mmCIF file of C-alpha atoms in Angstrom:
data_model
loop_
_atom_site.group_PDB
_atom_site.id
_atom_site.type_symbol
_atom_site.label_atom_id
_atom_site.label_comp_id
_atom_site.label_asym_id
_atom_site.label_seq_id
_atom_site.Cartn_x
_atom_site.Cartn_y
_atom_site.Cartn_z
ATOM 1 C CA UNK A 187 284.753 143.862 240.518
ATOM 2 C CA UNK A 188 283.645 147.611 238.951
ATOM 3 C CA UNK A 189 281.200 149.112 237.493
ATOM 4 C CA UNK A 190 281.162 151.438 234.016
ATOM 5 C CA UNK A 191 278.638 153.940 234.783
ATOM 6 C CA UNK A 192 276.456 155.083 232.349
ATOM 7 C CA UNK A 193 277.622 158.873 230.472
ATOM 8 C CA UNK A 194 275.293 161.378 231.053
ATOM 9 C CA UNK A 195 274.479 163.413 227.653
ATOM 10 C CA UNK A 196 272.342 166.493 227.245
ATOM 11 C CA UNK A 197 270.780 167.002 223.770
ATOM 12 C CA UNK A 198 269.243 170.070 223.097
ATOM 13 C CA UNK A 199 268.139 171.499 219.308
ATOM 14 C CA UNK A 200 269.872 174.592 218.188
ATOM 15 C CA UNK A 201 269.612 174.779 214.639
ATOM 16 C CA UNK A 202 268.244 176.738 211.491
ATOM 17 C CA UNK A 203 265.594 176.289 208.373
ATOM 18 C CA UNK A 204 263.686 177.793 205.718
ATOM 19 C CA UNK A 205 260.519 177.890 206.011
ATOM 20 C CA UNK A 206 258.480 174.809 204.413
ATOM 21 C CA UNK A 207 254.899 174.750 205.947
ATOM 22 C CA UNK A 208 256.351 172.159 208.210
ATOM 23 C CA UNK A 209 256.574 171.885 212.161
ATOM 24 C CA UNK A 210 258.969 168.833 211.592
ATOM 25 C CA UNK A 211 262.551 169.556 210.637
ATOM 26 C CA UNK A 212 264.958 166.496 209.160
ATOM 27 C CA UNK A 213 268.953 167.222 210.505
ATOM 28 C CA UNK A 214 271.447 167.494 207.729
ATOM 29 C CA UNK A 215 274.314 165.162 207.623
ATOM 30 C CA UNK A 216 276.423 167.625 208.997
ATOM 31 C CA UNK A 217 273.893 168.285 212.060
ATOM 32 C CA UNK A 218 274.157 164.794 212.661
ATOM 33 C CA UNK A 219 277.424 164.429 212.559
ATOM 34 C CA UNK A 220 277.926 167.669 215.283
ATOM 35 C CA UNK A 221 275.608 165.536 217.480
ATOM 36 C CA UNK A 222 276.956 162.384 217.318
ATOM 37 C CA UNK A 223 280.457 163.622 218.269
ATOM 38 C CA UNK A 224 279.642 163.857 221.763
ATOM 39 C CA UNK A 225 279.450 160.240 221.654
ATOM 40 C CA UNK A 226 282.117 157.684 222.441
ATOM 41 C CA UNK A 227 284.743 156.166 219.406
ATOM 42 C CA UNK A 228 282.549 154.071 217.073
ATOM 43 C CA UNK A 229 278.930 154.661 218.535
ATOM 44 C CA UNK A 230 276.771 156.527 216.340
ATOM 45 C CA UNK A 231 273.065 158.031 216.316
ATOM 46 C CA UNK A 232 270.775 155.829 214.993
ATOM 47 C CA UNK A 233 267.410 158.182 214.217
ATOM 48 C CA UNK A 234 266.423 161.552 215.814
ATOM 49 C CA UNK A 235 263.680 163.730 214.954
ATOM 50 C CA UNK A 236 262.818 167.372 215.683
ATOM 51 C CA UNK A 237 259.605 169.435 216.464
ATOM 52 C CA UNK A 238 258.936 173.073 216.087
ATOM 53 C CA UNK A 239 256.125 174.351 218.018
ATOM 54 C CA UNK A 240 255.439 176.950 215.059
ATOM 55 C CA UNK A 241 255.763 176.508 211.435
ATOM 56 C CA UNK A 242 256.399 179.878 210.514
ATOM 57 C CA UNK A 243 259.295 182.014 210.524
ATOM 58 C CA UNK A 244 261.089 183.430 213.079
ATOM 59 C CA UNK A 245 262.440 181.748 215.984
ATOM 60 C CA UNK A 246 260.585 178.963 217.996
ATOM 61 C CA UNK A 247 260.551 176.115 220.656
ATOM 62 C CA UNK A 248 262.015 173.188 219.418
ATOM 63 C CA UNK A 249 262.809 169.442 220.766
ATOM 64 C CA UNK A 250 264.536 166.387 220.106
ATOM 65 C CA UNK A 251 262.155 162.933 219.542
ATOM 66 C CA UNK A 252 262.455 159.362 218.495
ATOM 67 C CA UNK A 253 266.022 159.367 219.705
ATOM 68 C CA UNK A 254 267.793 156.044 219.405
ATOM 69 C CA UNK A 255 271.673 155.319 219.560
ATOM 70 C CA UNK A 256 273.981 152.632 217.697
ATOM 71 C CA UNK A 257 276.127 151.999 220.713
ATOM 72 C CA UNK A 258 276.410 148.403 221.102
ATOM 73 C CA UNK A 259 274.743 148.455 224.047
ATOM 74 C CA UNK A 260 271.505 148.799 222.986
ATOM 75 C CA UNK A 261 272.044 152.695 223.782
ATOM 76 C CA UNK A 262 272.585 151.617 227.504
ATOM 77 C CA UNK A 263 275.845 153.392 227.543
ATOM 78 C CA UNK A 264 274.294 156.511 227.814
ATOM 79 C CA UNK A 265 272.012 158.429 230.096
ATOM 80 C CA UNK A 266 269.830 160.793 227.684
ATOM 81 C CA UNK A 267 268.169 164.248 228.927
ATOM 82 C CA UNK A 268 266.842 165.935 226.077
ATOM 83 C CA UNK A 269 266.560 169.463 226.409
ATOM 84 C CA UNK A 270 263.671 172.390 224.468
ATOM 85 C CA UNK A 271 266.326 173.900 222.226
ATOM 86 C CA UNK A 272 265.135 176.658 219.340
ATOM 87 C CA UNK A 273 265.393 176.884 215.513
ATOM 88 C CA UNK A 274 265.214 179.648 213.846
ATOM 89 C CA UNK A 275 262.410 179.720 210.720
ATOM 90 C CA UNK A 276 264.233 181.529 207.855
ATOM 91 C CA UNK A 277 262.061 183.330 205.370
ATOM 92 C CA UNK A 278 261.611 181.555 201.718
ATOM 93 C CA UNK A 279 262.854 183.452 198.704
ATOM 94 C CA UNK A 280 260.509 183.280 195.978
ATOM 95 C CA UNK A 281 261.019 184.670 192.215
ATOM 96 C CA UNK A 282 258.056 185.993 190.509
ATOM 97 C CA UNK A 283 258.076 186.085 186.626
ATOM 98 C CA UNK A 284 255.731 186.098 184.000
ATOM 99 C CA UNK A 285 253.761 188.986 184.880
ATOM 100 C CA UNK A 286 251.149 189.790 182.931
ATOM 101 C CA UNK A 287 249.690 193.659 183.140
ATOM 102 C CA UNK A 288 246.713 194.727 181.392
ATOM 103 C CA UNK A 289 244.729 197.605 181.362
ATOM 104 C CA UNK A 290 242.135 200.311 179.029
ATOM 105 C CA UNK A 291 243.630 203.103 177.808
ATOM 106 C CA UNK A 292 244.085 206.200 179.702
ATOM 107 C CA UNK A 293 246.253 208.388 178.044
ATOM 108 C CA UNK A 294 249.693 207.216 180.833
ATOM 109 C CA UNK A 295 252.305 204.294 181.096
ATOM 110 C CA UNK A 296 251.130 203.312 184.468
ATOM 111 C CA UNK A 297 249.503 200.596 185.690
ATOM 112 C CA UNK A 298 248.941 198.792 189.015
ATOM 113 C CA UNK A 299 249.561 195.097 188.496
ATOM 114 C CA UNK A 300 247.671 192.595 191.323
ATOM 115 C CA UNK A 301 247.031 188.884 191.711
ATOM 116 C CA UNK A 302 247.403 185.633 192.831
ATOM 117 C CA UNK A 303 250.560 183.610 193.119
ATOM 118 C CA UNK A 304 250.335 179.512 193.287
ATOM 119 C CA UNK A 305 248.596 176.764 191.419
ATOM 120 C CA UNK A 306 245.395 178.522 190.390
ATOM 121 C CA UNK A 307 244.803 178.940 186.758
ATOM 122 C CA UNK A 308 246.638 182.083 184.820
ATOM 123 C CA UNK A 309 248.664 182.809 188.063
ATOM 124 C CA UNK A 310 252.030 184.071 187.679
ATOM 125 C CA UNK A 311 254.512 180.997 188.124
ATOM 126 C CA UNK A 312 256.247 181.605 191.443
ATOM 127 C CA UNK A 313 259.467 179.922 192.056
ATOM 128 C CA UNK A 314 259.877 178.864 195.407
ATOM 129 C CA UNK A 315 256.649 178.843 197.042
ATOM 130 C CA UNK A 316 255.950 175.934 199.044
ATOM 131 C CA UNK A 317 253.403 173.237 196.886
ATOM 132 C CA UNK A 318 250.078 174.609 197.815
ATOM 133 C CA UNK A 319 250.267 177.790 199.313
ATOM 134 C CA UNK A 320 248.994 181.018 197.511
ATOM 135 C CA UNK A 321 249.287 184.763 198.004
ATOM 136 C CA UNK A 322 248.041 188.304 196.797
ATOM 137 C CA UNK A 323 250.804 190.160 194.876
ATOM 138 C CA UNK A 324 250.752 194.087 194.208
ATOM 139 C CA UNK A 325 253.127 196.156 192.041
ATOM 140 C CA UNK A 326 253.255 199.426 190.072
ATOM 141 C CA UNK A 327 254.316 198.929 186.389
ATOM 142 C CA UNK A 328 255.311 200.690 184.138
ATOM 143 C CA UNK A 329 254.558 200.426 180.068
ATOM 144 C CA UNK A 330 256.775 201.234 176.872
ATOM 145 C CA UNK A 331 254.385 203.248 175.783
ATOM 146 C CA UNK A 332 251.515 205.054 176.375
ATOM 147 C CA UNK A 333 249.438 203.999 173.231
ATOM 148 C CA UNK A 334 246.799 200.989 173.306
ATOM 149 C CA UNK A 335 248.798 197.944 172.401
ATOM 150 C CA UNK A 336 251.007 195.478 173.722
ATOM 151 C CA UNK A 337 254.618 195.986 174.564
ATOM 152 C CA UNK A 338 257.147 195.607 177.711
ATOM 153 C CA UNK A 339 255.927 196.348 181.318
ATOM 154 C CA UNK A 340 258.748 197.323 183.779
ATOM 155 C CA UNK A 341 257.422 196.564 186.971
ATOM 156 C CA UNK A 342 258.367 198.559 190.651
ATOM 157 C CA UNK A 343 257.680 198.349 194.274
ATOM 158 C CA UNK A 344 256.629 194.765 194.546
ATOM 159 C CA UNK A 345 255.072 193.611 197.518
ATOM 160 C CA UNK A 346 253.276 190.086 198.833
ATOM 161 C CA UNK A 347 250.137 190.024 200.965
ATOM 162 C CA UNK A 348 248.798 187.315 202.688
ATOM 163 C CA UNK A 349 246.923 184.615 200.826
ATOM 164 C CA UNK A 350 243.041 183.347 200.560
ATOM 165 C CA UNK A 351 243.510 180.607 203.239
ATOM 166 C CA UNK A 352 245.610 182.632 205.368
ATOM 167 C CA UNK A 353 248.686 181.674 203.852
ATOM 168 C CA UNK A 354 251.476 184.987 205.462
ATOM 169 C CA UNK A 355 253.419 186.727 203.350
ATOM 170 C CA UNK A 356 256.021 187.125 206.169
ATOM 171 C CA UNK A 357 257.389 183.568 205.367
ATOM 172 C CA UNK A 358 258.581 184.747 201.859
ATOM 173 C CA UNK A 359 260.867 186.840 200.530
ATOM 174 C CA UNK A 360 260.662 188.334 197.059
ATOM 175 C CA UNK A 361 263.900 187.895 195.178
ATOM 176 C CA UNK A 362 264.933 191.074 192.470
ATOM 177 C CA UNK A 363 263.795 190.996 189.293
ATOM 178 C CA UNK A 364 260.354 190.099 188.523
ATOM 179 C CA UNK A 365 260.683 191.148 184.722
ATOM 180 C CA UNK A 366 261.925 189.698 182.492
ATOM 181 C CA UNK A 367 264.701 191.156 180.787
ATOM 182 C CA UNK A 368 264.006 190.681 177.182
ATOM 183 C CA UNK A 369 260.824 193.545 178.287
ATOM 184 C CA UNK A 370 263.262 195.338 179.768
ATOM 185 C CA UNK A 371 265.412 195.366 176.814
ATOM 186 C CA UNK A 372 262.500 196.139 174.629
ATOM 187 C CA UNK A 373 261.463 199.451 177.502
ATOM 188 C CA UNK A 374 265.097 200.052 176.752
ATOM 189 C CA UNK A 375 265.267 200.678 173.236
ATOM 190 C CA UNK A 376 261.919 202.301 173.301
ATOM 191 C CA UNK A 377 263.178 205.513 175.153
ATOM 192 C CA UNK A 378 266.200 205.602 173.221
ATOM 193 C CA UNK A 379 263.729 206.189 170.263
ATOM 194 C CA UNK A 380 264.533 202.492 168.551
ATOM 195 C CA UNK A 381 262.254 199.866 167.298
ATOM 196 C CA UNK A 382 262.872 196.850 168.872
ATOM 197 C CA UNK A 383 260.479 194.934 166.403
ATOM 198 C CA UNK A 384 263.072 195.774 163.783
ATOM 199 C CA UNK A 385 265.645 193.622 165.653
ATOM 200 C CA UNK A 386 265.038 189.752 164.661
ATOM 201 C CA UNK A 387 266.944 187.362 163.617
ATOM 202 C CA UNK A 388 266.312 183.783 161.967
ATOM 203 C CA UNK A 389 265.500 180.964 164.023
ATOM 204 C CA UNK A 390 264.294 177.564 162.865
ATOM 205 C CA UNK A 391 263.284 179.383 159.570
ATOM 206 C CA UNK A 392 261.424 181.712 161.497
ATOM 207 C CA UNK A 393 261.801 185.261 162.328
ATOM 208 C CA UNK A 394 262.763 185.596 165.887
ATOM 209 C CA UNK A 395 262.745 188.908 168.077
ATOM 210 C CA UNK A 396 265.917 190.296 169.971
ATOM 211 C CA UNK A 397 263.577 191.033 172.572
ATOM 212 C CA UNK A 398 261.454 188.448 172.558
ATOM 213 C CA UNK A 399 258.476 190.830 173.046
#
């Protein structure tokens, strides 16, 4: 007679995620896979789950749960000791566009733009921010022209604050470009001494600006 003794297999989370307002973390196939190759020919890992003990980024505490294996055996084959492994929380890019910057005359081009991004009414529409979550914006723009009308708005030295319910703005990270280019274009033509209005062309039987602006 004999015995097959029972292998002994350490789990332990190492892994990485963007940030999603979540302490909960789903593996990716390939995750999975990495896992389940410590396991004999043909067994296989049957569900898993993993907890963060902070949602936010950086890098955190984190554990396996809810661990079951396909093993024939009715995951008898294996002794389990799950380990506190980390994941690191990677910051969210977000892209900001729409912009809208107002002001009264004052005789300059500048302007400091400010708001709220996230589902409030006449936001800016963020791309990337996770459903729900808001935060204070702050930039320095720039106008086409000095003169009391409307017209293209380059826009500098962005930054994110934290939102109204606490929301951080250390979670995000602002990706280039928040103008759009057809008010760049327009900016463009308006130092070179050109008038961009002049530029259209037809579109649907209408007259359609170059610049968009």
């Amino acid at each position: 007679t004999g015995t097959i003794q029972r292998k002994e297999l350490t789990l332990s989370p190492n892994f990485k995620k963007t940030y999603d307002g979540l302490t909960s973390y789903t593996l990716t196939a390939q995750e999975l896979a990495s896992l389940a190759s410590q396991l004999g020919a043909g067994d296989a890992i049957g569900s898993i789950s993993v907890e963060v003990n902070d949602k936010h980024a950086g890098t955190h505490v984190a554990r396996f749960g809810g661990l079951t294996l396909n093993d024939g055996n009715g995951g008898n084959n294996y002794s389990v000791q799950l380990k506190d492994g980390t994941v690191e929380v990677l910051t969210r890019d977000v892209a900001v566009h729409s912009l809208v910057a107002n002001k009264v005359y004052d005789g300059n081009r500048y302007v400091v733009v400010t708001g709220l991004l996230g589902p409030v009414a006449g936001s800016s529409r963020p791309s990337g921010l996770v459903a729900g979550e808001q935060l204070a914006y702050r930039g320095r723009g720039l106008f086409s022209t000095a003169d009391a009308q409307s017209g293209g708005v380059a826009i500098s030295g962005f930054d994110l604050d934290a939102g109204p319910r606490g929301e951080r703005a250390s979670n995000y990270n602002i990706v280039k470009e928040p103008v759009h280019i057809h008010d760049l274009n327009a900016t463009i033509l308006h130092c070179l001494g050109i008038d961009h209005r002049r530029f259209t062309y037809k579109f649907q039987g209408l007259d359609m600006r170059v610049t968009g602006v």
